[in-house]
Amino acid sequence: MNSAVEIDGSAMEGGGQILRVSAALSCITGSSIKINNIRAGRSTPGLRPQHLSGLQLVSDLCSGSLQGAEIGSGDISLSPGKISSGDHTADTHTAGSVSLLLQVALPCALFADAPSQLCLKGGTNAEMAPQIDYTVKVFKPIMEKFGVHFDCDVKMKGFYPKGGGEVVVTVNPVKELLPVTMTERGNITKIHGRAFVAGILPYKLAKDMSSAAVRTIRKEIKELYINIQPVQEKEKASGSGNGIIIYAESSNGCLFAGSALGKKGVYADRVGIEAAEMLLRNIRQNGCVDEFLQDQLIIFMALAKGTSRIRTGAVTLHTQTAIHIAEQLTQAKFTITKCEDELSSNLTYVIECQGSGATNPNL
């Protein structure tokens, strides 16, 4: 039994992301980990249902042994075994995010001996996490550049506070991950999206979100046709909710998004404007990935064989935290370089990684 790598769960961003990145890398590299001070600085410290189901899913995927896995726990340890393909299920029993369950499980499933099917239950469109629409429309196509292929079948949308969403993800294993270069954005060529209402909420809310978002983007981007479809989600939704997600595509295949969810007492226009402003902020930065994709790519860059480079706006604390954990658990080396851009006053950064070149022993 090799001695476990100790990880401080309160370091840097100090949230659930430390758990996700370290559990996935433990599973893939075969090193045991011990995480202390889990979410120590949060208002409800320790493991939440969301994190617990993610850890159980990874442990299940790698036939590992998991200690300390209960709600509120501040310390856990994971000793991984062999990664197994087949069917795996995780259920947060809350509106805990399905997308975050996928974040922890996807890297592991890539190193199995055959395709895996992950049945993930919880919130599909939840605060503080990527909406499932983002996972399918932005994360998935960019993952293909790394040689990662998965399918996402959204059986049921689930909203706060009930959850009840269900997504079935089929993941194909890889021999190794390809390095990725995304440093030249090109022009924005297309802006599209959807504004949705589900459950008992009136369709008018979707139209209001959509038109407010279009108006906001128009002020800044005049030449493009903007299509934000208002949608009433009928069959495949559990509970009531509303939200909007808007995508921008560039001539070099870069993807950006802005999104927002409705809350009690917030006007639909405000929700649309918030999503539009988020999208515009990400476009203005002149990078190749938005602020939400940035940290999600770190683990794949760390595992890839070769050098990856991505150009981004300001490097978020989430991203710095993911880099810190990836360097602790793999041989990957990251450098961040500031780029002065003559054309705009915007600072961009290039995150470069010499990947560790993880290979799949099961294939």
GROMACS .gro file of C-alpha atoms in nm:
model
  363
    1MET     CA    1   0.000   0.000   0.000
    2ASN     CA    2   0.165   0.324  -0.115
    3SER     CA    3   0.134   0.616   0.128
    4ALA     CA    4  -0.153   0.846   0.048
    5VAL     CA    5  -0.099   1.192  -0.101
    6GLU     CA    6  -0.231   1.447   0.149
    7ILE     CA    7  -0.444   1.726   0.002
    8ASP     CA    8  -0.563   2.037   0.182
    9GLY     CA    9  -0.930   2.075   0.096
   10SER     CA   10  -0.934   2.438   0.211
   11ALA     CA   11  -0.648   2.549  -0.018
   12MET     CA   12  -0.706   2.833  -0.265
   13GLU     CA   13  -1.067   2.816  -0.391
   14GLY     CA   14  -1.130   2.559  -0.120
   15GLY     CA   15  -1.452   2.414  -0.261
   16GLY     CA   16  -1.590   2.100  -0.419
   17GLN     CA   17  -1.360   2.132  -0.717
   18ILE     CA   18  -1.060   2.016  -0.511
   19LEU     CA   19  -1.255   1.697  -0.438
   20ARG     CA   20  -1.350   1.643  -0.802
   21VAL     CA   21  -1.004   1.694  -0.951
   22SER     CA   22  -0.819   1.499  -0.683
   23ALA     CA   23  -1.064   1.206  -0.677
   24ALA     CA   24  -1.054   1.173  -1.058
   25LEU     CA   25  -0.674   1.192  -1.070
   26SER     CA   26  -0.641   0.946  -0.783
   27CYS     CA   27  -0.860   0.704  -0.977
   28ILE     CA   28  -0.659   0.746  -1.300
   29THR     CA   29  -0.305   0.748  -1.153
   30GLY     CA   30  -0.377   0.478  -0.895
   31SER     CA   31  -0.243   0.692  -0.607
   32SER     CA   32  -0.432   0.692  -0.280
   33ILE     CA   33  -0.534   1.033  -0.150
   34LYS     CA   34  -0.638   1.178   0.182
   35ILE     CA   35  -0.825   1.510   0.170
   36ASN     CA   36  -0.847   1.715   0.490
   37ASN     CA   37  -1.032   2.039   0.578
   38ILE     CA   38  -1.297   1.976   0.314
   39ARG     CA   39  -1.476   2.304   0.228
   40ALA     CA   40  -1.351   2.437   0.562
   41GLY     CA   41  -1.430   2.800   0.481
   42ARG     CA   42  -1.784   2.744   0.351
   43SER     CA   43  -2.101   2.840   0.539
   44THR     CA   44  -2.189   2.468   0.558
   45PRO     CA   45  -1.844   2.306   0.573
   46GLY     CA   46  -1.768   1.944   0.488
   47LEU     CA   47  -1.925   1.720   0.225
   48ARG     CA   48  -2.263   1.813   0.078
   49PRO     CA   49  -2.490   1.556  -0.097
   50GLN     CA   50  -2.350   1.675  -0.430
   51HIS     CA   51  -1.987   1.602  -0.334
   52LEU     CA   52  -2.069   1.280  -0.158
   53SER     CA   53  -2.247   1.129  -0.458
   54GLY     CA   54  -1.956   1.236  -0.682
   55LEU     CA   55  -1.700   1.066  -0.458
   56GLN     CA   56  -1.913   0.752  -0.432
   57LEU     CA   57  -1.942   0.746  -0.811
   58VAL     CA   58  -1.563   0.763  -0.856
   59SER     CA   59  -1.508   0.501  -0.591
   60ASP     CA   60  -1.763   0.281  -0.769
   61LEU     CA   61  -1.591   0.342  -1.106
   62CYS     CA   62  -1.251   0.236  -0.974
   63SER     CA   63  -1.367  -0.030  -0.724
   64GLY     CA   64  -1.194   0.184  -0.465
   65SER     CA   65  -1.223   0.200  -0.092
   66LEU     CA   66  -1.360   0.527   0.040
   67GLN     CA   67  -1.337   0.632   0.406
   68GLY     CA   68  -1.511   0.923   0.577
   69ALA     CA   69  -1.779   0.952   0.309
   70GLU     CA   70  -2.079   1.101   0.486
   71ILE     CA   71  -2.261   1.434   0.478
   72GLY     CA   72  -2.069   1.699   0.672
   73SER     CA   73  -1.747   1.497   0.682
   74GLY     CA   74  -1.430   1.712   0.676
   75ASP     CA   75  -1.183   1.436   0.583
   76ILE     CA   76  -1.199   1.153   0.334
   77SER     CA   77  -0.953   0.903   0.195
   78LEU     CA   78  -0.975   0.713  -0.129
   79SER     CA   79  -0.768   0.410  -0.229
   80PRO     CA   80  -0.843   0.334  -0.593
   81GLY     CA   81  -0.857  -0.009  -0.756
   82LYS     CA   82  -0.898  -0.095  -1.125
   83ILE     CA   83  -1.128   0.125  -1.332
   84SER     CA   84  -1.428  -0.071  -1.451
   85SER     CA   85  -1.654   0.003  -1.748
   86GLY     CA   86  -2.023  -0.084  -1.754
   87ASP     CA   87  -2.314   0.090  -1.586
   88HIS     CA   88  -2.271   0.329  -1.296
   89THR     CA   89  -2.537   0.540  -1.124
   90ALA     CA   90  -2.512   0.847  -0.904
   91ASP     CA   91  -2.803   1.030  -0.746
   92THR     CA   92  -2.765   1.347  -0.538
   93HIS     CA   93  -3.131   1.310  -0.417
   94THR     CA   94  -3.133   1.693  -0.430
   95ALA     CA   95  -3.092   1.963  -0.696
   96GLY     CA   96  -2.717   1.895  -0.669
   97SER     CA   97  -2.566   1.937  -1.014
   98VAL     CA   98  -2.557   1.652  -1.265
   99SER     CA   99  -2.290   1.843  -1.462
  100LEU     CA  100  -2.058   1.838  -1.161
  101LEU     CA  101  -2.111   1.461  -1.124
  102LEU     CA  102  -2.004   1.429  -1.486
  103GLN     CA  103  -1.698   1.647  -1.420
  104VAL     CA  104  -1.564   1.401  -1.166
  105ALA     CA  105  -1.665   1.079  -1.348
  106LEU     CA  106  -1.581   1.155  -1.712
  107PRO     CA  107  -1.199   1.156  -1.681
  108CYS     CA  108  -1.211   0.822  -1.494
  109ALA     CA  109  -1.440   0.654  -1.747
  110LEU     CA  110  -1.196   0.746  -2.026
  111PHE     CA  111  -0.942   0.506  -1.875
  112ALA     CA  112  -1.173   0.203  -1.851
  113ASP     CA  113  -1.142  -0.105  -2.076
  114ALA     CA  114  -1.472  -0.050  -2.261
  115PRO     CA  115  -1.753   0.208  -2.289
  116SER     CA  116  -1.926   0.313  -1.966
  117GLN     CA  117  -2.278   0.428  -1.909
  118LEU     CA  118  -2.326   0.685  -1.633
  119CYS     CA  119  -2.678   0.747  -1.509
  120LEU     CA  120  -2.664   1.080  -1.324
  121LYS     CA  121  -2.957   1.217  -1.123
  122GLY     CA  122  -3.010   1.554  -0.960
  123GLY     CA  123  -3.034   1.911  -1.088
  124THR     CA  124  -2.962   1.960  -1.459
  125ASN     CA  125  -2.995   2.337  -1.443
  126ALA     CA  126  -2.870   2.444  -1.101
  127GLU     CA  127  -2.701   2.753  -0.960
  128MET     CA  128  -2.322   2.760  -0.920
  129ALA     CA  129  -2.266   2.487  -1.178
  130PRO     CA  130  -2.268   2.453  -1.558
  131GLN     CA  131  -2.619   2.395  -1.694
  132ILE     CA  132  -2.650   2.062  -1.877
  133ASP     CA  133  -2.710   2.263  -2.197
  134TYR     CA  134  -2.360   2.411  -2.152
  135THR     CA  135  -2.210   2.066  -2.104
  136VAL     CA  136  -2.364   1.945  -2.430
  137LYS     CA  137  -2.313   2.256  -2.646
  138VAL     CA  138  -1.977   2.395  -2.525
  139PHE     CA  139  -1.788   2.140  -2.315
  140LYS     CA  140  -1.859   1.836  -2.536
  141PRO     CA  141  -1.737   1.978  -2.872
  142ILE     CA  142  -1.419   2.113  -2.710
  143MET     CA  143  -1.358   1.774  -2.546
  144GLU     CA  144  -1.355   1.619  -2.894
  145LYS     CA  145  -1.034   1.813  -2.963
  146PHE     CA  146  -0.872   1.606  -2.684
  147GLY     CA  147  -1.001   1.289  -2.852
  148VAL     CA  148  -1.275   1.248  -2.591
  149HIS     CA  149  -1.614   1.124  -2.714
  150PHE     CA  150  -1.924   1.096  -2.501
  151ASP     CA  151  -2.299   1.111  -2.560
  152CYS     CA  152  -2.539   1.289  -2.333
  153ASP     CA  153  -2.904   1.188  -2.329
  154VAL     CA  154  -3.109   1.428  -2.115
  155LYS     CA  155  -3.404   1.216  -2.000
  156MET     CA  156  -3.545   1.472  -1.759
  157LYS     CA  157  -3.459   1.830  -1.663
  158GLY     CA  158  -3.443   1.896  -1.288
  159PHE     CA  159  -3.448   2.237  -1.118
  160TYR     CA  160  -3.388   2.381  -0.774
  161PRO     CA  161  -3.507   2.295  -0.509
  162LYS     CA  162  -3.648   1.954  -0.613
  163GLY     CA  163  -3.394   1.821  -0.858
  164GLY     CA  164  -3.533   1.505  -1.013
  165GLY     CA  165  -3.338   1.547  -1.336
  166GLU     CA  166  -3.176   1.252  -1.510
  167VAL     CA  167  -2.900   1.238  -1.770
  168VAL     CA  168  -2.751   0.923  -1.920
  169VAL     CA  169  -2.394   0.968  -2.043
  170THR     CA  170  -2.214   0.710  -2.256
  171VAL     CA  171  -1.836   0.748  -2.249
  172ASN     CA  172  -1.593   0.583  -2.489
  173PRO     CA  173  -1.251   0.499  -2.346
  174VAL     CA  174  -0.929   0.641  -2.496
  175LYS     CA  175  -0.576   0.503  -2.523
  176GLU     CA  176  -0.437   0.849  -2.446
  177LEU     CA  177  -0.554   1.210  -2.465
  178LEU     CA  178  -0.440   1.446  -2.741
  179PRO     CA  179  -0.291   1.784  -2.652
  180VAL     CA  180  -0.495   2.086  -2.760
  181THR     CA  181  -0.397   2.429  -2.889
  182MET     CA  182  -0.655   2.707  -2.874
  183THR     CA  183  -0.474   3.038  -2.902
  184GLU     CA  184  -0.632   3.220  -3.197
  185ARG     CA  185  -0.997   3.303  -3.164
  186GLY     CA  186  -1.086   3.447  -3.504
  187ASN     CA  187  -1.415   3.638  -3.545
  188ILE     CA  188  -1.747   3.570  -3.377
  189THR     CA  189  -1.962   3.419  -3.653
  190LYS     CA  190  -2.279   3.304  -3.479
  191ILE     CA  191  -2.484   3.380  -3.168
  192HIS     CA  192  -2.773   3.156  -3.073
  193GLY     CA  193  -2.942   3.013  -2.767
  194ARG     CA  194  -3.259   2.916  -2.589
  195ALA     CA  195  -3.470   3.072  -2.316
  196PHE     CA  196  -3.680   2.811  -2.141
  197VAL     CA  197  -3.967   2.783  -1.896
  198ALA     CA  198  -4.070   2.455  -1.737
  199GLY     CA  199  -4.352   2.341  -1.513
  200ILE     CA  200  -4.618   2.595  -1.421
  201LEU     CA  201  -4.432   2.904  -1.541
  202PRO     CA  202  -4.589   3.104  -1.829
  203TYR     CA  203  -4.435   3.096  -2.178
  204LYS     CA  204  -4.425   3.478  -2.175
  205LEU     CA  205  -4.126   3.459  -1.936
  206ALA     CA  206  -3.925   3.276  -2.203
  207LYS     CA  207  -4.010   3.543  -2.461
  208ASP     CA  208  -3.918   3.822  -2.218
  209MET     CA  209  -3.582   3.663  -2.132
  210SER     CA  210  -3.506   3.609  -2.498
  211SER     CA  211  -3.592   3.959  -2.618
  212ALA     CA  212  -3.409   4.130  -2.329
  213ALA     CA  213  -3.098   3.924  -2.408
  214VAL     CA  214  -3.115   4.001  -2.781
  215ARG     CA  215  -3.155   4.376  -2.708
  216THR     CA  216  -2.853   4.372  -2.478
  217ILE     CA  217  -2.626   4.192  -2.726
  218ARG     CA  218  -2.746   4.414  -3.015
  219LYS     CA  219  -2.611   4.724  -2.839
  220GLU     CA  220  -2.263   4.585  -2.875
  221ILE     CA  221  -2.272   4.342  -3.168
  222LYS     CA  222  -2.470   4.495  -3.451
  223GLU     CA  223  -2.380   4.289  -3.756
  224LEU     CA  224  -2.478   3.935  -3.653
  225TYR     CA  225  -2.818   3.769  -3.665
  226ILE     CA  226  -2.899   3.660  -3.310
  227ASN     CA  227  -3.140   3.373  -3.261
  228ILE     CA  228  -3.251   3.296  -2.905
  229GLN     CA  229  -3.541   3.050  -2.918
  230PRO     CA  230  -3.807   3.082  -2.645
  231VAL     CA  231  -3.910   2.730  -2.539
  232GLN     CA  232  -4.175   2.578  -2.316
  233GLU     CA  233  -4.031   2.255  -2.171
  234LYS     CA  234  -4.330   2.026  -2.142
  235GLU     CA  235  -4.261   1.656  -2.110
  236LYS     CA  236  -3.906   1.625  -1.991
  237ALA     CA  237  -3.906   1.853  -1.689
  238SER     CA  238  -3.943   1.781  -1.320
  239GLY     CA  239  -4.063   2.082  -1.120
  240SER     CA  240  -4.073   2.443  -1.236
  241GLY     CA  241  -3.788   2.662  -1.346
  242ASN     CA  242  -3.677   2.914  -1.603
  243GLY     CA  243  -3.346   3.010  -1.748
  244ILE     CA  244  -3.152   3.110  -2.055
  245ILE     CA  245  -2.829   3.004  -2.218
  246ILE     CA  246  -2.668   3.186  -2.511
  247TYR     CA  247  -2.375   3.062  -2.719
  248ALA     CA  248  -2.127   3.240  -2.942
  249GLU     CA  249  -1.914   3.057  -3.199
  250SER     CA  250  -1.597   3.186  -3.362
  251SER     CA  251  -1.446   3.123  -3.704
  252ASN     CA  252  -1.175   2.909  -3.539
  253GLY     CA  253  -1.417   2.682  -3.357
  254CYS     CA  254  -1.401   2.854  -3.018
  255LEU     CA  255  -1.722   2.847  -2.812
  256PHE     CA  256  -1.843   3.081  -2.539
  257ALA     CA  257  -2.159   3.098  -2.334
  258GLY     CA  258  -2.355   3.321  -2.103
  259SER     CA  259  -2.634   3.182  -1.890
  260ALA     CA  260  -2.865   3.267  -1.604
  261LEU     CA  261  -3.144   3.100  -1.409
  262GLY     CA  262  -3.466   3.261  -1.293
  263LYS     CA  263  -3.524   3.304  -0.921
  264LYS     CA  264  -3.833   3.402  -0.724
  265GLY     CA  265  -3.885   3.776  -0.742
  266VAL     CA  266  -3.642   3.839  -1.030
  267TYR     CA  267  -3.792   3.985  -1.347
  268ALA     CA  268  -3.747   3.777  -1.662
  269ASP     CA  269  -3.580   4.073  -1.840
  270ARG     CA  270  -3.312   4.080  -1.570
  271VAL     CA  271  -3.239   3.710  -1.624
  272GLY     CA  272  -3.198   3.766  -1.999
  273ILE     CA  273  -2.976   4.071  -1.948
  274GLU     CA  274  -2.756   3.887  -1.695
  275ALA     CA  275  -2.691   3.602  -1.942
  276ALA     CA  276  -2.623   3.845  -2.228
  277GLU     CA  277  -2.378   4.048  -2.018
  278MET     CA  278  -2.194   3.733  -1.917
  279LEU     CA  279  -2.161   3.630  -2.282
  280LEU     CA  280  -2.041   3.977  -2.387
  281ARG     CA  281  -1.786   3.982  -2.104
  282ASN     CA  282  -1.644   3.653  -2.226
  283ILE     CA  283  -1.636   3.768  -2.590
  284ARG     CA  284  -1.466   4.099  -2.501
  285GLN     CA  285  -1.180   3.917  -2.333
  286ASN     CA  286  -1.063   3.798  -2.672
  287GLY     CA  287  -0.957   3.459  -2.538
  288CYS     CA  288  -1.051   3.120  -2.684
  289VAL     CA  289  -1.236   2.973  -2.386
  290ASP     CA  290  -1.486   3.130  -2.147
  291GLU     CA  291  -1.441   3.157  -1.772
  292PHE     CA  292  -1.632   2.832  -1.710
  293LEU     CA  293  -1.453   2.613  -1.958
  294GLN     CA  294  -1.114   2.731  -1.838
  295ASP     CA  295  -1.096   2.532  -1.515
  296GLN     CA  296  -1.272   2.227  -1.664
  297LEU     CA  297  -0.994   2.181  -1.923
  298ILE     CA  298  -0.707   2.167  -1.671
  299ILE     CA  299  -0.740   1.798  -1.581
  300PHE     CA  300  -0.747   1.698  -1.951
  301MET     CA  301  -0.443   1.916  -2.031
  302ALA     CA  302  -0.263   1.754  -1.737
  303LEU     CA  303  -0.338   1.402  -1.863
  304ALA     CA  304  -0.275   1.465  -2.235
  305LYS     CA  305   0.035   1.345  -2.412
  306GLY     CA  306   0.222   1.655  -2.531
  307THR     CA  307   0.193   2.029  -2.485
  308SER     CA  308  -0.143   2.204  -2.470
  309ARG     CA  309  -0.194   2.579  -2.493
  310ILE     CA  310  -0.513   2.773  -2.434
  311ARG     CA  311  -0.561   3.149  -2.448
  312THR     CA  312  -0.800   3.290  -2.193
  313GLY     CA  313  -0.904   3.604  -2.008
  314ALA     CA  314  -0.814   3.643  -1.643
  315VAL     CA  315  -0.718   3.309  -1.487
  316THR     CA  316  -0.982   3.224  -1.227
  317LEU     CA  317  -0.915   3.097  -0.878
  318HIS     CA  318  -1.096   2.775  -0.977
  319THR     CA  319  -0.842   2.727  -1.256
  320GLN     CA  320  -0.545   2.802  -1.030
  321THR     CA  321  -0.682   2.550  -0.781
  322ALA     CA  322  -0.722   2.281  -1.050
  323ILE     CA  323  -0.361   2.344  -1.164
  324HIS     CA  324  -0.235   2.319  -0.806
  325ILE     CA  325  -0.403   1.979  -0.759
  326ALA     CA  326  -0.306   1.849  -1.106
  327GLU     CA  327   0.061   1.929  -1.039
  328GLN     CA  328   0.040   1.757  -0.701
  329LEU     CA  329  -0.103   1.435  -0.844
  330THR     CA  330   0.055   1.408  -1.191
  331GLN     CA  331   0.386   1.489  -1.360
  332ALA     CA  332   0.220   1.771  -1.558
  333LYS     CA  333   0.387   2.114  -1.556
  334PHE     CA  334   0.182   2.431  -1.610
  335THR     CA  335   0.299   2.781  -1.697
  336ILE     CA  336   0.082   3.091  -1.734
  337THR     CA  337   0.206   3.372  -1.959
  338LYS     CA  338   0.056   3.717  -1.987
  339CYS     CA  339  -0.002   3.840  -2.346
  340GLU     CA  340  -0.010   4.209  -2.422
  341ASP     CA  341  -0.247   4.259  -2.713
  342GLU     CA  342  -0.167   4.558  -2.935
  343LEU     CA  343  -0.519   4.570  -3.074
  344SER     CA  344  -0.722   4.583  -2.757
  345SER     CA  345  -0.664   4.692  -2.403
  346ASN     CA  346  -0.757   4.340  -2.292
  347LEU     CA  347  -0.504   4.128  -2.118
  348THR     CA  348  -0.513   3.765  -2.216
  349TYR     CA  349  -0.315   3.479  -2.072
  350VAL     CA  350  -0.187   3.161  -2.226
  351ILE     CA  351  -0.207   2.857  -2.002
  352GLU     CA  352   0.049   2.607  -2.125
  353CYS     CA  353   0.083   2.253  -1.998
  354GLN     CA  354   0.339   1.982  -2.059
  355GLY     CA  355   0.098   1.694  -2.012
  356SER     CA  356   0.182   1.384  -1.811
  357GLY     CA  357   0.088   1.154  -2.102
  358ALA     CA  358  -0.135   0.917  -1.907
  359THR     CA  359  -0.201   0.599  -2.105
  360ASN     CA  360  -0.488   0.360  -2.057
  361PRO     CA  361  -0.346   0.026  -1.935
  362ASN     CA  362  -0.682  -0.145  -2.002
  363LEU     CA  363  -0.684  -0.088  -2.377
   0.00000   0.00000   0.00000
